[in-house]
PDB file of C-alpha atoms in Angstrom:
ATOM      1  CA  UNK A   1       4.008   9.992  26.616  1.00 52.00           C
ATOM      2  CA  UNK A   2       2.958  13.642  26.221  1.00 67.00           C
ATOM      3  CA  UNK A   3      -0.671  14.745  25.869  1.00 73.00           C
ATOM      4  CA  UNK A   4       0.143  15.958  22.344  1.00 75.00           C
ATOM      5  CA  UNK A   5       1.436  12.557  21.223  1.00 77.00           C
ATOM      6  CA  UNK A   6      -1.544  10.871  22.839  1.00 79.00           C
ATOM      7  CA  UNK A   7      -3.874  13.183  20.895  1.00 83.00           C
ATOM      8  CA  UNK A   8      -2.019  12.559  17.623  1.00 83.00           C
ATOM      9  CA  UNK A   9      -2.126   8.808  18.121  1.00 83.00           C
ATOM     10  CA  UNK A  10      -5.871   8.937  18.788  1.00 84.00           C
ATOM     11  CA  UNK A  11      -6.450  10.950  15.603  1.00 84.00           C
ATOM     12  CA  UNK A  12      -4.304   8.528  13.607  1.00 86.00           C
ATOM     13  CA  UNK A  13      -6.270   5.525  14.820  1.00 86.00           C
ATOM     14  CA  UNK A  14      -9.696   7.068  14.183  1.00 89.00           C
ATOM     15  CA  UNK A  15      -9.175   8.984  10.894  1.00 93.00           C
ATOM     16  CA  UNK A  16      -8.555   6.765   7.851  1.00 94.00           C
ATOM     17  CA  UNK A  17      -8.338   9.858   5.649  1.00 94.00           C
ATOM     18  CA  UNK A  18      -5.455  11.154   7.772  1.00 93.00           C
ATOM     19  CA  UNK A  19      -3.585   7.867   7.385  1.00 93.00           C
ATOM     20  CA  UNK A  20      -4.150   8.041   3.637  1.00 95.00           C
ATOM     21  CA  UNK A  21      -2.560  11.490   3.321  1.00 94.00           C
ATOM     22  CA  UNK A  22       0.423  10.586   5.482  1.00 93.00           C
ATOM     23  CA  UNK A  23       0.893   7.345   3.572  1.00 94.00           C
ATOM     24  CA  UNK A  24       1.441   9.567   0.550  1.00 95.00           C
ATOM     25  CA  UNK A  25       4.163  11.430   2.494  1.00 95.00           C
ATOM     26  CA  UNK A  26       5.828   8.191   3.590  1.00 95.00           C
ATOM     27  CA  UNK A  27       5.685   6.663   0.103  1.00 94.00           C
ATOM     28  CA  UNK A  28       7.442   9.718  -1.314  1.00 96.00           C
ATOM     29  CA  UNK A  29      10.139   9.446   1.341  1.00 96.00           C
ATOM     30  CA  UNK A  30      10.594   5.699   0.929  1.00 95.00           C
ATOM     31  CA  UNK A  31      10.968   6.138  -2.807  1.00 95.00           C
ATOM     32  CA  UNK A  32      14.160   8.176  -2.512  1.00 96.00           C
ATOM     33  CA  UNK A  33      15.849   6.760   0.587  1.00 96.00           C
ATOM     34  CA  UNK A  34      19.304   5.308   0.066  1.00 96.00           C
ATOM     35  CA  UNK A  35      19.766   1.631   0.962  1.00 95.00           C
ATOM     36  CA  UNK A  36      21.100   1.251   4.488  1.00 96.00           C
ATOM     37  CA  UNK A  37      20.463   2.742   7.913  1.00 97.00           C
ATOM     38  CA  UNK A  38      17.788   5.418   8.302  1.00 97.00           C
ATOM     39  CA  UNK A  39      17.468   7.692  11.327  1.00 98.00           C
ATOM     40  CA  UNK A  40      14.013   9.196  11.724  1.00 97.00           C
ATOM     41  CA  UNK A  41      14.004  12.410  13.763  1.00 97.00           C
ATOM     42  CA  UNK A  42      10.749  13.473  15.368  1.00 95.00           C
ATOM     43  CA  UNK A  43       9.127  10.069  14.928  1.00 93.00           C
ATOM     44  CA  UNK A  44       6.095  11.175  16.927  1.00 88.00           C
ATOM     45  CA  UNK A  45       3.602   8.338  16.866  1.00 81.00           C
ATOM     46  CA  UNK A  46       6.055   6.135  14.997  1.00 80.00           C
ATOM     47  CA  UNK A  47       4.426   5.171  11.690  1.00 84.00           C
ATOM     48  CA  UNK A  48       7.327   5.409   9.236  1.00 87.00           C
ATOM     49  CA  UNK A  49       8.641   1.968  10.210  1.00 85.00           C
ATOM     50  CA  UNK A  50       5.676   0.450   8.390  1.00 83.00           C
ATOM     51  CA  UNK A  51       7.127   1.795   5.117  1.00 86.00           C
ATOM     52  CA  UNK A  52      10.905   1.679   5.561  1.00 88.00           C
ATOM     53  CA  UNK A  53      13.041  -1.061   7.060  1.00 82.00           C
ATOM     54  CA  UNK A  54      16.109  -0.532   9.234  1.00 89.00           C
ATOM     55  CA  UNK A  55      14.755   2.675  10.796  1.00 95.00           C
ATOM     56  CA  UNK A  56      15.955   4.081  14.107  1.00 96.00           C
ATOM     57  CA  UNK A  57      12.965   5.969  15.532  1.00 96.00           C
ATOM     58  CA  UNK A  58      13.774   9.014  17.680  1.00 97.00           C
ATOM     59  CA  UNK A  59      12.014  11.988  19.214  1.00 96.00           C
ATOM     60  CA  UNK A  60      12.724  14.747  21.692  1.00 94.00           C
ATOM     61  CA  UNK A  61      10.159  13.291  24.106  1.00 90.00           C
ATOM     62  CA  UNK A  62       9.665   9.756  25.352  1.00 90.00           C
ATOM     63  CA  UNK A  63       7.219   7.261  23.868  1.00 88.00           C
ATOM     64  CA  UNK A  64       7.350   3.475  24.356  1.00 90.00           C
ATOM     65  CA  UNK A  65       7.693   2.722  20.626  1.00 89.00           C
ATOM     66  CA  UNK A  66      10.810   4.899  20.169  1.00 93.00           C
ATOM     67  CA  UNK A  67      14.362   3.603  19.919  1.00 95.00           C
ATOM     68  CA  UNK A  68      15.990   6.791  21.239  1.00 95.00           C
ATOM     69  CA  UNK A  69      15.100  10.096  22.905  1.00 96.00           C
ATOM     70  CA  UNK A  70      17.234  12.973  21.646  1.00 96.00           C
ATOM     71  CA  UNK A  71      17.394  16.526  20.319  1.00 97.00           C
ATOM     72  CA  UNK A  72      17.892  16.995  16.566  1.00 97.00           C
ATOM     73  CA  UNK A  73      20.601  19.536  17.360  1.00 98.00           C
ATOM     74  CA  UNK A  74      22.731  16.954  19.213  1.00 97.00           C
ATOM     75  CA  UNK A  75      22.640  13.567  17.505  1.00 98.00           C
ATOM     76  CA  UNK A  76      23.938  10.690  19.675  1.00 97.00           C
ATOM     77  CA  UNK A  77      25.379   8.754  16.735  1.00 98.00           C
ATOM     78  CA  UNK A  78      28.926   8.148  15.569  1.00 98.00           C
ATOM     79  CA  UNK A  79      30.285   9.863  12.458  1.00 98.00           C
ATOM     80  CA  UNK A  80      29.360   8.375   9.079  1.00 98.00           C
ATOM     81  CA  UNK A  81      26.906   5.808  10.440  1.00 98.00           C
ATOM     82  CA  UNK A  82      23.669   6.741   8.633  1.00 98.00           C
ATOM     83  CA  UNK A  83      22.597   6.618   5.007  1.00 98.00           C
ATOM     84  CA  UNK A  84      19.423   8.659   5.491  1.00 98.00           C
ATOM     85  CA  UNK A  85      18.031  11.104   8.003  1.00 98.00           C
ATOM     86  CA  UNK A  86      14.267  11.452   7.630  1.00 98.00           C
ATOM     87  CA  UNK A  87      11.985  14.075   9.164  1.00 97.00           C
ATOM     88  CA  UNK A  88       8.272  14.849   8.805  1.00 97.00           C
ATOM     89  CA  UNK A  89       7.203  18.227  10.199  1.00 96.00           C
ATOM     90  CA  UNK A  90      10.344  18.629  12.289  1.00 97.00           C
ATOM     91  CA  UNK A  91      12.681  21.180  10.722  1.00 98.00           C
ATOM     92  CA  UNK A  92      10.317  24.102  11.289  1.00 98.00           C
ATOM     93  CA  UNK A  93      10.354  23.263  15.017  1.00 98.00           C
ATOM     94  CA  UNK A  94      14.160  23.182  15.369  1.00 98.00           C
ATOM     95  CA  UNK A  95      15.496  26.205  17.237  1.00 98.00           C
ATOM     96  CA  UNK A  96      18.790  26.392  15.291  1.00 98.00           C
ATOM     97  CA  UNK A  97      18.627  24.473  12.001  1.00 98.00           C
ATOM     98  CA  UNK A  98      22.350  25.152  11.559  1.00 98.00           C
ATOM     99  CA  UNK A  99      23.075  22.971  14.599  1.00 98.00           C
ATOM    100  CA  UNK A 100      21.010  20.164  13.105  1.00 98.00           C
ATOM    101  CA  UNK A 101      22.653  20.379   9.660  1.00 98.00           C
ATOM    102  CA  UNK A 102      26.133  20.375  11.214  1.00 98.00           C
ATOM    103  CA  UNK A 103      25.239  17.212  13.103  1.00 98.00           C
ATOM    104  CA  UNK A 104      23.641  15.638  10.025  1.00 98.00           C
ATOM    105  CA  UNK A 105      26.805  16.394   8.022  1.00 98.00           C
ATOM    106  CA  UNK A 106      28.817  14.555  10.686  1.00 98.00           C
ATOM    107  CA  UNK A 107      26.519  11.525  11.002  1.00 98.00           C
ATOM    108  CA  UNK A 108      25.723  10.895   7.327  1.00 98.00           C
ATOM    109  CA  UNK A 109      27.910   8.690   5.199  1.00 98.00           C
ATOM    110  CA  UNK A 110      29.186  10.225   1.929  1.00 98.00           C
ATOM    111  CA  UNK A 111      26.281  10.311  -0.492  1.00 98.00           C
ATOM    112  CA  UNK A 112      23.751  10.130   2.340  1.00 98.00           C
ATOM    113  CA  UNK A 113      20.522  12.087   2.307  1.00 98.00           C
ATOM    114  CA  UNK A 114      18.399  14.252   4.569  1.00 98.00           C
ATOM    115  CA  UNK A 115      14.779  13.871   3.454  1.00 98.00           C
ATOM    116  CA  UNK A 116      12.244  16.270   4.947  1.00 98.00           C
ATOM    117  CA  UNK A 117       8.511  16.768   4.422  1.00 98.00           C
ATOM    118  CA  UNK A 118       7.528  20.215   5.670  1.00 98.00           C
ATOM    119  CA  UNK A 119       4.937  22.975   5.243  1.00 97.00           C
ATOM    120  CA  UNK A 120       5.311  24.877   1.972  1.00 98.00           C
ATOM    121  CA  UNK A 121       4.571  28.592   2.100  1.00 98.00           C
ATOM    122  CA  UNK A 122       3.259  29.397  -1.370  1.00 98.00           C
ATOM    123  CA  UNK A 123       0.786  31.784  -2.943  1.00 97.00           C
ATOM    124  CA  UNK A 124      -1.908  29.148  -2.511  1.00 96.00           C
ATOM    125  CA  UNK A 125      -1.118  28.047   1.055  1.00 97.00           C
ATOM    126  CA  UNK A 126      -0.022  31.267   2.739  1.00 97.00           C
ATOM    127  CA  UNK A 127      -3.440  32.448   3.920  1.00 95.00           C
ATOM    128  CA  UNK A 128      -4.300  29.000   5.262  1.00 94.00           C
ATOM    129  CA  UNK A 129      -1.116  28.737   7.301  1.00 95.00           C
ATOM    130  CA  UNK A 130      -1.254  32.322   8.525  1.00 95.00           C
ATOM    131  CA  UNK A 131      -4.936  32.445   9.449  1.00 92.00           C
ATOM    132  CA  UNK A 132      -6.068  28.884  10.140  1.00 88.00           C
ATOM    133  CA  UNK A 133      -2.974  27.228  11.598  1.00 90.00           C
ATOM    134  CA  UNK A 134      -1.765  27.792  15.145  1.00 91.00           C
ATOM    135  CA  UNK A 135       1.944  27.908  14.241  1.00 96.00           C
ATOM    136  CA  UNK A 136       3.405  31.236  13.059  1.00 97.00           C
ATOM    137  CA  UNK A 137       4.760  32.047   9.607  1.00 98.00           C
ATOM    138  CA  UNK A 138       7.657  34.532   9.861  1.00 98.00           C
ATOM    139  CA  UNK A 139       9.159  35.085   6.416  1.00 98.00           C
ATOM    140  CA  UNK A 140      11.664  37.647   7.744  1.00 98.00           C
ATOM    141  CA  UNK A 141      13.392  35.034   9.929  1.00 98.00           C
ATOM    142  CA  UNK A 142      16.972  33.913   9.336  1.00 98.00           C
ATOM    143  CA  UNK A 143      17.009  30.085   9.128  1.00 98.00           C
ATOM    144  CA  UNK A 144      20.819  30.012   9.162  1.00 98.00           C
ATOM    145  CA  UNK A 145      21.452  31.919  12.361  1.00 97.00           C
ATOM    146  CA  UNK A 146      23.926  30.254  14.734  1.00 97.00           C
ATOM    147  CA  UNK A 147      23.291  29.982  18.468  1.00 95.00           C
ATOM    148  CA  UNK A 148      23.231  27.765  21.528  1.00 94.00           C
ATOM    149  CA  UNK A 149      20.033  25.696  21.800  1.00 95.00           C
ATOM    150  CA  UNK A 150      17.923  26.346  24.887  1.00 95.00           C
ATOM    151  CA  UNK A 151      17.154  23.024  26.622  1.00 91.00           C
ATOM    152  CA  UNK A 152      14.071  24.589  28.261  1.00 93.00           C
ATOM    153  CA  UNK A 153      12.533  25.731  24.993  1.00 95.00           C
ATOM    154  CA  UNK A 154       9.086  24.368  24.122  1.00 94.00           C
ATOM    155  CA  UNK A 155       9.725  21.584  21.559  1.00 92.00           C
ATOM    156  CA  UNK A 156       6.531  22.599  19.753  1.00 92.00           C
ATOM    157  CA  UNK A 157       7.664  26.199  19.197  1.00 97.00           C
ATOM    158  CA  UNK A 158       7.815  26.748  15.457  1.00 98.00           C
ATOM    159  CA  UNK A 159       8.169  28.922  12.395  1.00 98.00           C
ATOM    160  CA  UNK A 160       6.514  27.266   9.400  1.00 98.00           C
ATOM    161  CA  UNK A 161       8.460  29.498   7.003  1.00 98.00           C
ATOM    162  CA  UNK A 162      11.891  27.987   7.759  1.00 98.00           C
ATOM    163  CA  UNK A 163      11.894  25.152   5.171  1.00 98.00           C
ATOM    164  CA  UNK A 164      10.577  27.403   2.393  1.00 98.00           C
ATOM    165  CA  UNK A 165      13.200  30.047   3.178  1.00 98.00           C
ATOM    166  CA  UNK A 166      15.968  27.442   2.971  1.00 98.00           C
ATOM    167  CA  UNK A 167      14.678  26.105  -0.338  1.00 98.00           C
ATOM    168  CA  UNK A 168      14.315  29.544  -1.915  1.00 98.00           C
ATOM    169  CA  UNK A 169      15.691  32.812  -0.530  1.00 98.00           C
ATOM    170  CA  UNK A 170      18.551  31.332   1.526  1.00 98.00           C
ATOM    171  CA  UNK A 171      19.474  28.377  -0.650  1.00 98.00           C
ATOM    172  CA  UNK A 172      22.871  29.674  -1.796  1.00 98.00           C
ATOM    173  CA  UNK A 173      23.737  30.850   1.707  1.00 98.00           C
ATOM    174  CA  UNK A 174      23.020  27.319   2.905  1.00 98.00           C
ATOM    175  CA  UNK A 175      25.415  25.894   0.323  1.00 98.00           C
ATOM    176  CA  UNK A 176      28.152  28.293   1.355  1.00 98.00           C
ATOM    177  CA  UNK A 177      27.645  27.540   5.040  1.00 98.00           C
ATOM    178  CA  UNK A 178      27.579  23.757   4.505  1.00 98.00           C
ATOM    179  CA  UNK A 179      29.803  23.060   1.502  1.00 98.00           C
ATOM    180  CA  UNK A 180      29.467  19.271   1.798  1.00 98.00           C
ATOM    181  CA  UNK A 181      25.667  19.464   1.761  1.00 98.00           C
ATOM    182  CA  UNK A 182      23.584  20.406  -1.259  1.00 98.00           C
ATOM    183  CA  UNK A 183      19.867  20.932  -1.680  1.00 98.00           C
ATOM    184  CA  UNK A 184      19.441  18.311  -4.365  1.00 97.00           C
ATOM    185  CA  UNK A 185      15.681  18.309  -4.814  1.00 97.00           C
ATOM    186  CA  UNK A 186      12.584  20.278  -3.816  1.00 98.00           C
ATOM    187  CA  UNK A 187       9.174  18.801  -4.590  1.00 98.00           C
ATOM    188  CA  UNK A 188       6.204  21.121  -4.104  1.00 98.00           C
ATOM    189  CA  UNK A 189       3.124  18.965  -3.574  1.00 97.00           C
ATOM    190  CA  UNK A 190      -0.165  18.504  -1.689  1.00 96.00           C
ATOM    191  CA  UNK A 191      -2.799  20.835  -3.102  1.00 95.00           C
ATOM    192  CA  UNK A 192      -6.332  20.274  -1.760  1.00 93.00           C
ATOM    193  CA  UNK A 193      -6.374  16.840  -0.146  1.00 93.00           C
ATOM    194  CA  UNK A 194      -4.171  17.762   2.809  1.00 91.00           C
ATOM    195  CA  UNK A 195      -5.987  20.920   4.020  1.00 92.00           C
ATOM    196  CA  UNK A 196      -9.415  19.379   3.394  1.00 94.00           C
ATOM    197  CA  UNK A 197      -8.658  16.480   5.742  1.00 93.00           C
ATOM    198  CA  UNK A 198      -8.079  18.823   8.673  1.00 90.00           C
ATOM    199  CA  UNK A 199      -4.816  17.094   9.512  1.00 88.00           C
ATOM    200  CA  UNK A 200      -4.767  15.810  13.086  1.00 88.00           C
ATOM    201  CA  UNK A 201      -7.867  17.805  14.015  1.00 87.00           C
ATOM    202  CA  UNK A 202     -11.048  15.772  14.592  1.00 90.00           C
ATOM    203  CA  UNK A 203     -12.857  17.096  11.507  1.00 91.00           C
ATOM    204  CA  UNK A 204     -12.469  16.404   7.804  1.00 95.00           C
ATOM    205  CA  UNK A 205     -14.192  18.047   4.836  1.00 95.00           C
ATOM    206  CA  UNK A 206     -13.469  15.143   2.521  1.00 95.00           C
ATOM    207  CA  UNK A 207     -14.115  11.401   2.638  1.00 95.00           C
ATOM    208  CA  UNK A 208     -11.377   8.804   2.340  1.00 95.00           C
ATOM    209  CA  UNK A 209     -12.567   7.845  -1.161  1.00 96.00           C
ATOM    210  CA  UNK A 210     -12.639  11.470  -2.324  1.00 96.00           C
ATOM    211  CA  UNK A 211      -9.201  12.126  -0.816  1.00 96.00           C
ATOM    212  CA  UNK A 212      -7.820   9.103  -2.645  1.00 96.00           C
ATOM    213  CA  UNK A 213      -9.100  10.471  -5.961  1.00 97.00           C
ATOM    214  CA  UNK A 214      -7.734  13.924  -5.167  1.00 96.00           C
ATOM    215  CA  UNK A 215      -4.281  12.551  -4.374  1.00 96.00           C
ATOM    216  CA  UNK A 216      -4.165  10.705  -7.684  1.00 96.00           C
ATOM    217  CA  UNK A 217      -5.170  13.845  -9.560  1.00 97.00           C
ATOM    218  CA  UNK A 218      -2.686  15.998  -7.656  1.00 97.00           C
ATOM    219  CA  UNK A 219       0.218  13.727  -8.608  1.00 96.00           C
ATOM    220  CA  UNK A 220      -0.401  14.540 -12.279  1.00 97.00           C
ATOM    221  CA  UNK A 221      -0.599  18.337 -11.929  1.00 97.00           C
ATOM    222  CA  UNK A 222       1.783  19.143  -9.060  1.00 97.00           C
ATOM    223  CA  UNK A 223       4.834  19.463 -11.352  1.00 96.00           C
ATOM    224  CA  UNK A 224       2.994  22.244 -13.186  1.00 97.00           C
ATOM    225  CA  UNK A 225       1.381  24.234 -10.375  1.00 97.00           C
ATOM    226  CA  UNK A 226       2.933  22.931  -7.166  1.00 97.00           C
ATOM    227  CA  UNK A 227       5.424  25.777  -6.775  1.00 97.00           C
ATOM    228  CA  UNK A 228       2.546  28.271  -6.718  1.00 98.00           C
ATOM    229  CA  UNK A 229      -0.145  26.344  -4.847  1.00 97.00           C
ATOM    230  CA  UNK A 230       1.411  23.534  -2.790  1.00 98.00           C
ATOM    231  CA  UNK A 231       0.772  23.105   0.921  1.00 97.00           C
ATOM    232  CA  UNK A 232       3.719  20.749   1.368  1.00 97.00           C
ATOM    233  CA  UNK A 233       7.286  20.393   0.210  1.00 98.00           C
ATOM    234  CA  UNK A 234       9.790  17.562   0.215  1.00 98.00           C
ATOM    235  CA  UNK A 235      13.269  18.957   0.692  1.00 98.00           C
ATOM    236  CA  UNK A 236      16.152  16.593  -0.085  1.00 98.00           C
ATOM    237  CA  UNK A 237      19.670  17.517   1.014  1.00 98.00           C
ATOM    238  CA  UNK A 238      22.489  15.259  -0.145  1.00 98.00           C
ATOM    239  CA  UNK A 239      25.975  14.951   1.303  1.00 98.00           C
ATOM    240  CA  UNK A 240      28.856  14.945  -1.150  1.00 97.00           C
ATOM    241  CA  UNK A 241      29.971  11.461  -2.137  1.00 93.00           C
ATOM    242  CA  UNK A 242      33.586  12.526  -1.655  1.00 82.00           C
ATOM    243  CA  UNK A 243      34.532  14.309   1.552  1.00 62.00           C
ATOM    244  CA  UNK A 244      37.772  15.682   2.936  1.00 62.00           C
ATOM    245  CA  UNK A 245      37.531  13.973   6.305  1.00 60.00           C
TER     246      UNK A 245
END
């Protein structure tokens, strides 16, 4: 197990407020998964299985609780074998998202879904991600560039802007490039509770009880102000129910 995963697991076990925020992520995901087989990519410390049954847990690096070690750009699954592909904080680490989406298109059954929770670069979150987060935000990047993945690349290399670019500026290009896949839903959520917890860092500026109240309040107002202020997004891509192959 890598030092990073060990650190994340330690934070998870010692920060109830962190578990509370991620439970909100997992509940959102579980609420829109199709019945059937779910492949989780980038399972990390492996908590999604507590919320969703029939999950195949995978990551690019070994951990004893994983079912499979693999790269998101080369999925070791047969065609049309999965009903859902789920990812939390993974897409913005993928070197060539086009390679992943091509593989997801192959592996998903007709009507299957890719469900991703990722950073949202908005008016309200931009300064936080640019100044207080270690991963870069490059809004000029092309998320649909095609290339050959580098097996020696650092799996934690990232561009936090990638999911937002796909959901906004490059949405129609995505649809043209992957005609069987459609961005079906984008939820802009997570206002104050997430940044105030400090994520997987050892500090938190909010108690578990206060975070619980904040999350309840955020649910009511995120449809109104989420697009402008959200720190997170849930991006749902659905495969056509009728395919040519």
